[in-house]
XYZ file of C-alpha atoms in Angstrom:
469
model
C 39.253 -6.348 68.546
C 35.911 -7.970 67.670
C 35.254 -10.689 65.171
C 34.114 -9.480 61.942
C 30.762 -10.101 60.646
C 29.362 -9.617 56.909
C 25.603 -8.426 56.204
C 23.697 -6.887 53.973
C 20.504 -4.696 54.112
C 17.807 -3.536 51.898
C 19.316 -0.962 49.727
C 23.009 -1.378 50.331
C 25.954 -3.569 49.224
C 27.470 -6.230 51.121
C 29.566 -4.468 53.609
C 31.828 -5.431 56.492
C 30.996 -4.419 60.314
C 33.107 -2.579 62.398
C 37.010 -4.607 61.933
C 38.561 -2.147 64.483
C 35.500 -0.602 66.801
C 33.527 -3.672 67.381
C 30.427 -1.885 66.159
C 27.536 -3.620 64.571
C 27.357 -0.810 61.701
C 24.717 -2.448 59.554
C 22.285 -2.789 62.467
C 23.058 0.892 63.565
C 22.619 1.940 59.757
C 19.222 0.085 59.333
C 18.120 1.531 63.050
C 18.955 5.160 61.882
C 17.544 4.212 58.217
C 14.245 2.994 59.595
C 13.711 6.715 61.379
C 14.720 8.339 58.167
C 12.118 6.431 56.079
C 8.949 7.615 58.421
C 7.958 10.125 56.006
C 7.944 7.801 52.889
C 5.961 4.583 54.768
C 3.347 7.489 55.483
C 3.406 8.438 52.053
C 2.722 4.629 51.296
C 0.364 3.789 53.715
C -1.171 6.952 52.168
C -1.260 5.378 48.520
C -2.722 2.268 49.849
C -5.828 4.176 51.671
C -6.050 6.460 48.678
C -6.093 3.696 46.412
C -9.068 1.671 48.705
C -11.458 4.981 48.384
C -11.025 5.347 44.517
C -11.980 1.774 44.387
C -15.154 2.121 46.041
C -15.699 5.545 44.633
C -15.658 3.545 41.054
C -17.640 0.963 42.510
C -20.581 3.347 43.557
C -20.191 5.080 40.310
C -20.869 1.909 38.272
C -23.720 1.371 40.296
C -24.959 4.849 39.816
C -24.265 4.419 36.267
C -26.700 1.552 35.958
C -29.197 3.161 37.646
C -29.072 6.129 35.251
C -29.398 3.413 32.549
C -32.592 1.829 33.620
C -34.067 5.266 34.779
C -33.550 6.352 31.011
C -35.515 3.432 30.033
C -38.273 3.521 32.563
C -38.563 7.615 32.086
C -39.557 6.835 28.428
C -43.489 7.220 27.933
C -44.161 3.938 26.695
C -41.846 2.082 28.848
C -44.655 0.054 30.241
C -45.792 -0.828 26.710
C -43.887 -4.067 26.495
C -46.383 -6.900 24.905
C -46.741 -10.784 24.764
C -48.150 -12.465 21.716
C -50.496 -15.860 22.551
C -51.475 -18.235 19.576
C -54.874 -20.408 20.079
C -52.968 -23.530 17.973
C -49.846 -25.427 19.129
C -49.343 -25.371 15.107
C -48.212 -21.455 15.301
C -46.158 -19.744 17.866
C -45.685 -16.260 17.906
C -43.242 -13.880 19.656
C -43.729 -10.110 20.458
C -40.823 -7.632 19.574
C -40.184 -4.223 21.055
C -42.201 -2.431 18.019
C -45.392 -4.797 19.115
C -48.498 -3.163 19.896
C -51.971 -4.212 21.147
C -53.949 -6.527 18.583
C -54.862 -9.953 17.185
C -55.160 -11.609 13.559
C -56.818 -14.739 12.516
C -56.135 -16.750 9.694
C -55.525 -20.610 8.691
C -52.131 -22.294 7.517
C -52.474 -23.396 4.102
C -48.635 -25.092 3.745
C -45.440 -25.063 5.697
C -42.197 -23.921 3.783
C -40.130 -26.979 2.619
C -36.571 -27.403 0.614
C -36.915 -29.321 -2.673
C -35.368 -33.023 -2.355
C -34.617 -35.129 -5.591
C -33.113 -38.512 -5.827
C -31.486 -40.033 -8.448
C -32.107 -43.640 -9.995
C -29.769 -46.212 -8.139
C -26.351 -46.522 -9.844
C -22.952 -48.052 -9.113
C -21.292 -45.290 -11.010
C -22.215 -41.809 -12.204
C -20.648 -42.017 -15.774
C -17.848 -44.114 -17.301
C -15.711 -40.997 -17.269
C -15.774 -37.067 -15.974
C -18.686 -35.531 -17.956
C -20.126 -32.071 -16.981
C -23.578 -31.623 -14.927
C -25.538 -28.616 -14.971
C -27.724 -27.323 -11.992
C -30.618 -24.874 -12.890
C -32.152 -22.720 -10.192
C -35.920 -21.052 -10.336
C -34.209 -18.150 -11.961
C -33.136 -19.933 -14.733
C -29.380 -19.585 -13.619
C -27.004 -22.272 -14.815
C -23.875 -23.682 -12.666
C -22.265 -26.028 -14.646
C -19.431 -28.476 -12.825
C -17.379 -31.561 -14.049
C -16.254 -34.215 -11.567
C -12.720 -34.939 -11.118
C -13.935 -38.766 -12.862
C -17.014 -40.695 -13.228
C -17.234 -41.355 -9.728
C -20.383 -41.204 -7.311
C -17.993 -39.567 -4.718
C -16.416 -37.188 -7.404
C -19.673 -36.058 -8.177
C -20.814 -35.434 -4.687
C -17.771 -33.375 -4.273
C -18.254 -31.475 -7.745
C -22.013 -30.604 -6.783
C -21.282 -29.738 -2.992
C -18.174 -27.217 -4.058
C -20.387 -25.347 -6.790
C -22.086 -22.773 -4.569
C -25.282 -23.632 -6.709
C -27.640 -23.311 -3.323
C -27.712 -27.311 -3.346
C -25.775 -30.531 -1.465
C -25.576 -33.806 -2.452
C -25.098 -37.002 -0.450
C -24.366 -40.372 -1.561
C -27.311 -42.998 -0.131
C -27.135 -46.671 -0.023
C -29.319 -48.469 -2.559
C -29.039 -52.054 -2.425
C -27.330 -54.598 -4.651
C -27.038 -54.950 -7.979
C -28.075 -58.473 -9.885
C -24.183 -59.084 -10.863
C -23.354 -58.490 -6.847
C -22.099 -54.736 -7.082
C -23.464 -52.228 -4.679
C -26.047 -49.281 -5.734
C -26.354 -46.165 -4.594
C -28.294 -42.923 -5.287
C -27.790 -39.281 -4.936
C -30.017 -37.325 -2.814
C -29.728 -33.832 -4.135
C -31.295 -31.171 -1.574
C -31.622 -27.143 -1.791
C -29.923 -25.155 1.000
C -32.957 -22.978 1.268
C -36.630 -23.508 2.036
C -38.976 -22.219 -0.323
C -40.180 -21.995 -4.258
C -37.079 -19.743 -5.022
C -34.946 -22.703 -4.100
C -36.549 -25.169 -6.604
C -34.054 -26.645 -8.957
C -33.087 -28.778 -11.861
C -30.248 -31.279 -12.582
C -28.957 -32.360 -16.050
C -26.228 -34.663 -17.057
C -24.689 -32.323 -19.741
C -23.499 -28.907 -20.213
C -24.896 -25.443 -20.006
C -25.157 -25.376 -23.791
C -26.666 -28.772 -23.805
C -29.362 -27.398 -21.453
C -30.310 -24.413 -23.613
C -30.124 -26.768 -26.824
C -32.677 -28.850 -24.765
C -30.246 -31.901 -25.269
C -29.469 -32.469 -21.799
C -30.516 -35.456 -19.794
C -32.740 -34.159 -16.839
C -31.481 -36.412 -13.942
C -34.557 -36.503 -11.588
C -36.986 -37.762 -15.010
C -34.655 -41.018 -15.203
C -36.072 -44.095 -14.520
C -36.238 -44.610 -10.816
C -35.328 -41.242 -9.852
C -38.103 -38.322 -8.868
C -38.198 -35.042 -7.027
C -39.379 -36.479 -3.375
C -40.056 -32.722 -1.657
C -40.974 -30.093 -3.939
C -39.449 -26.690 -3.175
C -42.670 -24.335 -1.847
C -43.237 -21.555 0.613
C -45.403 -21.210 3.624
C -48.223 -19.429 3.102
C -51.225 -18.206 5.483
C -54.874 -17.144 4.670
C -56.207 -14.301 6.515
C -59.894 -14.010 6.611
C -60.316 -17.285 5.420
C -63.966 -17.729 3.820
C -64.847 -14.270 3.613
C -64.480 -11.839 0.241
C -61.552 -10.424 1.909
C -59.431 -13.727 2.138
C -55.703 -13.042 1.677
C -52.905 -15.218 1.056
C -49.143 -14.291 2.795
C -46.466 -16.525 1.541
C -43.063 -16.968 3.402
C -39.709 -18.555 2.240
C -39.494 -19.947 5.571
C -41.637 -21.117 8.206
C -41.709 -17.676 10.135
C -43.773 -14.276 9.374
C -43.096 -11.053 10.310
C -45.161 -8.634 8.480
C -48.710 -10.167 9.713
C -48.735 -7.714 12.611
C -45.974 -4.587 13.682
C -43.391 -6.191 15.572
C -44.798 -9.721 15.797
C -43.006 -12.832 14.720
C -45.263 -15.723 13.630
C -43.532 -19.336 13.048
C -46.174 -22.072 11.312
C -45.185 -25.737 11.920
C -48.235 -27.434 10.385
C -51.007 -26.736 8.233
C -54.374 -26.433 9.939
C -58.096 -26.306 8.993
C -59.663 -24.643 11.739
C -58.778 -20.740 11.997
C -56.135 -19.981 14.143
C -55.960 -16.539 16.413
C -52.757 -14.709 17.527
C -53.426 -11.986 20.220
C -51.093 -9.499 21.140
C -51.628 -7.731 24.604
C -49.879 -6.029 27.691
C -47.195 -8.228 29.334
C -48.235 -6.950 33.005
C -45.143 -9.404 34.501
C -42.586 -7.709 31.974
C -44.327 -3.989 32.833
C -43.722 -4.883 36.501
C -39.865 -6.136 35.861
C -39.267 -2.414 34.817
C -40.555 -0.543 37.712
C -39.254 -3.145 40.449
C -35.994 -3.094 38.382
C -35.859 0.405 38.872
C -36.396 -0.499 42.473
C -33.413 -2.876 42.640
C -30.785 -0.842 41.206
C -31.524 1.659 43.367
C -31.375 -0.180 46.360
C -27.760 -1.417 44.839
C -26.817 1.947 45.419
C -27.922 2.614 48.699
C -27.002 -0.728 50.190
C -23.294 -0.252 49.077
C -23.072 3.005 50.499
C -24.618 1.919 53.548
C -22.325 -0.789 53.988
C -19.031 1.240 53.284
C -20.167 4.349 55.496
C -20.761 2.214 58.778
C -18.417 1.431 61.614
C -17.709 -1.814 62.703
C -16.273 -3.235 66.156
C -14.223 -5.599 66.404
C -12.818 -7.337 70.087
C -9.877 -9.697 70.153
C -10.565 -13.103 71.527
C -7.029 -13.134 73.123
C -6.471 -9.759 74.530
C -9.997 -8.272 74.752
C -8.923 -5.352 72.852
C -12.029 -3.801 71.458
C -11.020 -1.886 67.908
C -13.213 0.219 65.532
C -12.994 0.562 61.721
C -14.752 3.119 59.786
C -16.383 2.665 56.096
C -14.007 3.718 53.496
C -16.717 6.561 52.237
C -17.380 7.623 55.698
C -17.103 11.425 55.697
C -17.083 11.431 51.894
C -19.294 14.638 51.004
C -19.465 13.762 47.373
C -20.777 10.315 47.580
C -22.900 11.470 50.753
C -24.633 14.343 48.452
C -25.085 11.761 45.659
C -26.999 9.241 47.770
C -28.968 11.824 49.403
C -29.746 13.497 46.192
C -31.127 10.230 44.843
C -33.275 8.845 47.641
C -35.176 12.498 47.318
C -35.857 12.196 43.639
C -36.933 8.521 44.357
C -39.344 9.170 46.990
C -40.910 12.875 45.867
C -44.425 12.945 44.425
C -45.047 13.424 40.891
C -48.198 15.236 39.947
C -49.154 15.510 43.884
C -49.138 11.330 43.931
C -46.651 9.366 46.045
C -44.491 6.612 44.662
C -46.528 4.152 47.134
C -49.568 4.319 44.982
C -47.569 2.115 42.187
C -45.945 0.207 44.693
C -42.788 1.952 45.399
C -41.948 2.997 49.309
C -39.210 4.531 51.214
C -38.390 2.269 54.237
C -36.939 3.852 57.526
C -33.667 2.542 56.603
C -33.576 4.420 53.458
C -33.754 1.704 51.335
C -37.158 1.216 48.676
C -39.455 -1.441 48.938
C -41.717 -2.839 45.662
C -44.943 -3.993 46.008
C -46.109 -5.865 43.026
C -49.581 -6.657 44.378
C -50.101 -2.661 44.628
C -48.093 -1.849 41.113
C -50.268 -4.698 39.455
C -53.384 -2.934 41.091
C -52.739 0.703 39.714
C -51.503 -0.974 36.064
C -54.757 -2.520 35.928
C -57.094 0.608 37.226
C -55.090 3.461 35.711
C -52.458 2.600 33.175
C -51.965 6.081 31.783
C -51.472 7.464 35.445
C -49.199 4.224 36.681
C -46.990 4.926 33.517
C -47.136 8.915 34.214
C -45.889 8.009 37.877
C -43.287 5.948 36.710
C -41.970 8.100 34.259
C -41.887 10.797 36.360
C -39.948 9.208 39.113
C -37.529 7.821 36.505
C -36.994 11.010 34.995
C -36.176 12.635 38.240
C -33.869 10.039 39.327
C -32.023 9.836 36.060
C -31.458 13.580 36.365
C -29.617 13.290 39.487
C -27.556 10.156 38.607
C -26.414 11.544 35.531
C -25.114 14.431 37.213
C -23.385 12.456 39.639
C -21.688 9.598 37.412
C -21.517 11.265 33.764
C -18.107 9.966 32.370
C -17.019 13.336 31.936
C -18.580 15.885 34.035
C -19.930 13.607 37.023
C -19.326 14.864 40.535
C -18.047 11.218 41.544
C -16.309 10.986 38.306
C -14.568 13.930 39.192
C -14.040 13.034 42.484
C -11.981 9.562 41.296
C -10.121 11.886 39.080
C -8.802 14.336 41.734
C -8.039 11.255 43.909
C -5.939 9.700 41.068
C -3.820 12.909 40.571
C -3.332 12.708 44.381
C -2.021 9.036 44.362
C 0.409 10.265 41.428
C 1.604 12.982 43.265
C 2.112 10.836 46.219
C 4.189 8.172 44.318
C 6.303 10.671 42.518
C 7.463 11.882 46.255
C 7.704 8.452 47.218
C 10.033 8.147 44.387
C 11.901 11.241 45.417
C 12.148 9.688 48.902
C 13.832 6.497 47.614
C 16.593 8.495 46.028
C 16.637 10.235 48.991
C 17.334 7.563 51.282
C 19.871 5.748 49.030
C 21.666 8.896 49.527
C 21.371 8.884 53.255
C 22.356 5.355 53.403
C 25.353 6.029 51.202
C 26.344 9.009 53.379
C 25.916 6.845 56.540
C 28.289 3.828 55.412
C 30.720 6.155 54.282
C 30.630 8.395 57.490
C 31.197 4.783 59.469
C 33.670 3.379 57.041
C 35.798 6.832 58.197
C 34.949 5.840 61.863
C 36.587 2.680 61.342
C 39.989 4.202 59.464
C 40.106 6.543 62.306
C 40.107 4.080 64.807
C 42.341 1.900 63.297
C 44.937 4.688 62.835
C 44.615 5.713 66.547
C 45.179 1.775 67.258
C 48.030 2.068 65.775
C 49.483 5.041 66.856
C 48.713 3.593 70.228
C 50.390 0.573 70.180
C 53.664 2.596 68.643
C 53.418 4.529 71.817
C 53.020 1.945 74.049
C 55.704 -0.084 72.665
C 57.955 3.400 73.203
C 57.063 3.676 76.873
C 58.277 0.421 77.469
C 61.394 0.870 75.796
C 61.843 3.918 78.102
C 60.787 1.985 81.262
C 63.406 -0.865 80.606
């Protein structure tokens, strides 16, 4: 009788190998199960390869969707109408927005916007006891607050919590004759412009209305350091058409359509803001279209190529095919995109505006050719670019639409395949578990039978020995 051994295997419980037969039943069962599990292993390998295929489909679909977005913008009849604004003076900066148009305007800067700043007289405390104070805005609105005490700190806190459009700060102001420290309250409007003007009174709102409240900034030693004011520019200064435009901030948004003008200091000489087509941004529209197209073709080429690898130890050469090789959906989409990108527009080749196809199937962009075309025939250049972009957009949208796109549909189909494969794998897991249990029962029964036969053999042997004696 062999020595018993204890072992366990995947999917089985702890079992004792053949006590009677001497067989390593666990090893035998595992060997049999490895053969039984071949179909499930093939299914698992299929899931891995299909998921890799889905991942590549999703990547190229995302690249085509990006191309569709860019071509949708480039296909607009005004896609090259991008503008830049320049100023003739460092005192003025200008920026062009999406709705900007070519033009210019000349003006002088009369004032910059400012927030009101008021400073109180020097004092060691606001008042002997808690007493109300009232802030009056430029619109006459009164806000009355009562500090927790007559201290300057409590007064600052009360003003800052009032929500009256002003903030207060305690500022050191030297020392009094008796040696006590003096401070001033600096009160500033939170917004620039004349609408931010305010007054500060000692007293309630009723006192202000009655005219008995004390104007803090009119006290001895107090002052309004900076008056609230709007920024202002005067167009066509010195002519009968002179017109002044004001802004609560230093930025004007309505001097020219789509143009933001910011002033930083007053001027005596006229300032001219000019808006013209930005050829650099226009070029970026065309080159961006080429870049997005090349991103698709390069990814497709990389994932349809065949690579060979030679082992340095064995010298064996193995080849690996790209995951998209042989896929008709992506091949058809890329071919259609390439054809649309290279097709003439109104009898004119895309190369006339610097877009050319290479012998590798990618596209190149000639910036000099584009700029020359834009300078000599801006309308024709726009028409060709819009035509190319429109044709490519149609193909890209057909391939990558999130509901009906051909690549999107292929992804959905492959995901259904994976779902079905996983269901089969789960079914095989149950089937294999049952098969293992059956084999374990069979070998257990074998051990029982062998044990019984062994007992019978021993009895017969003893009986024969008795007869012989």
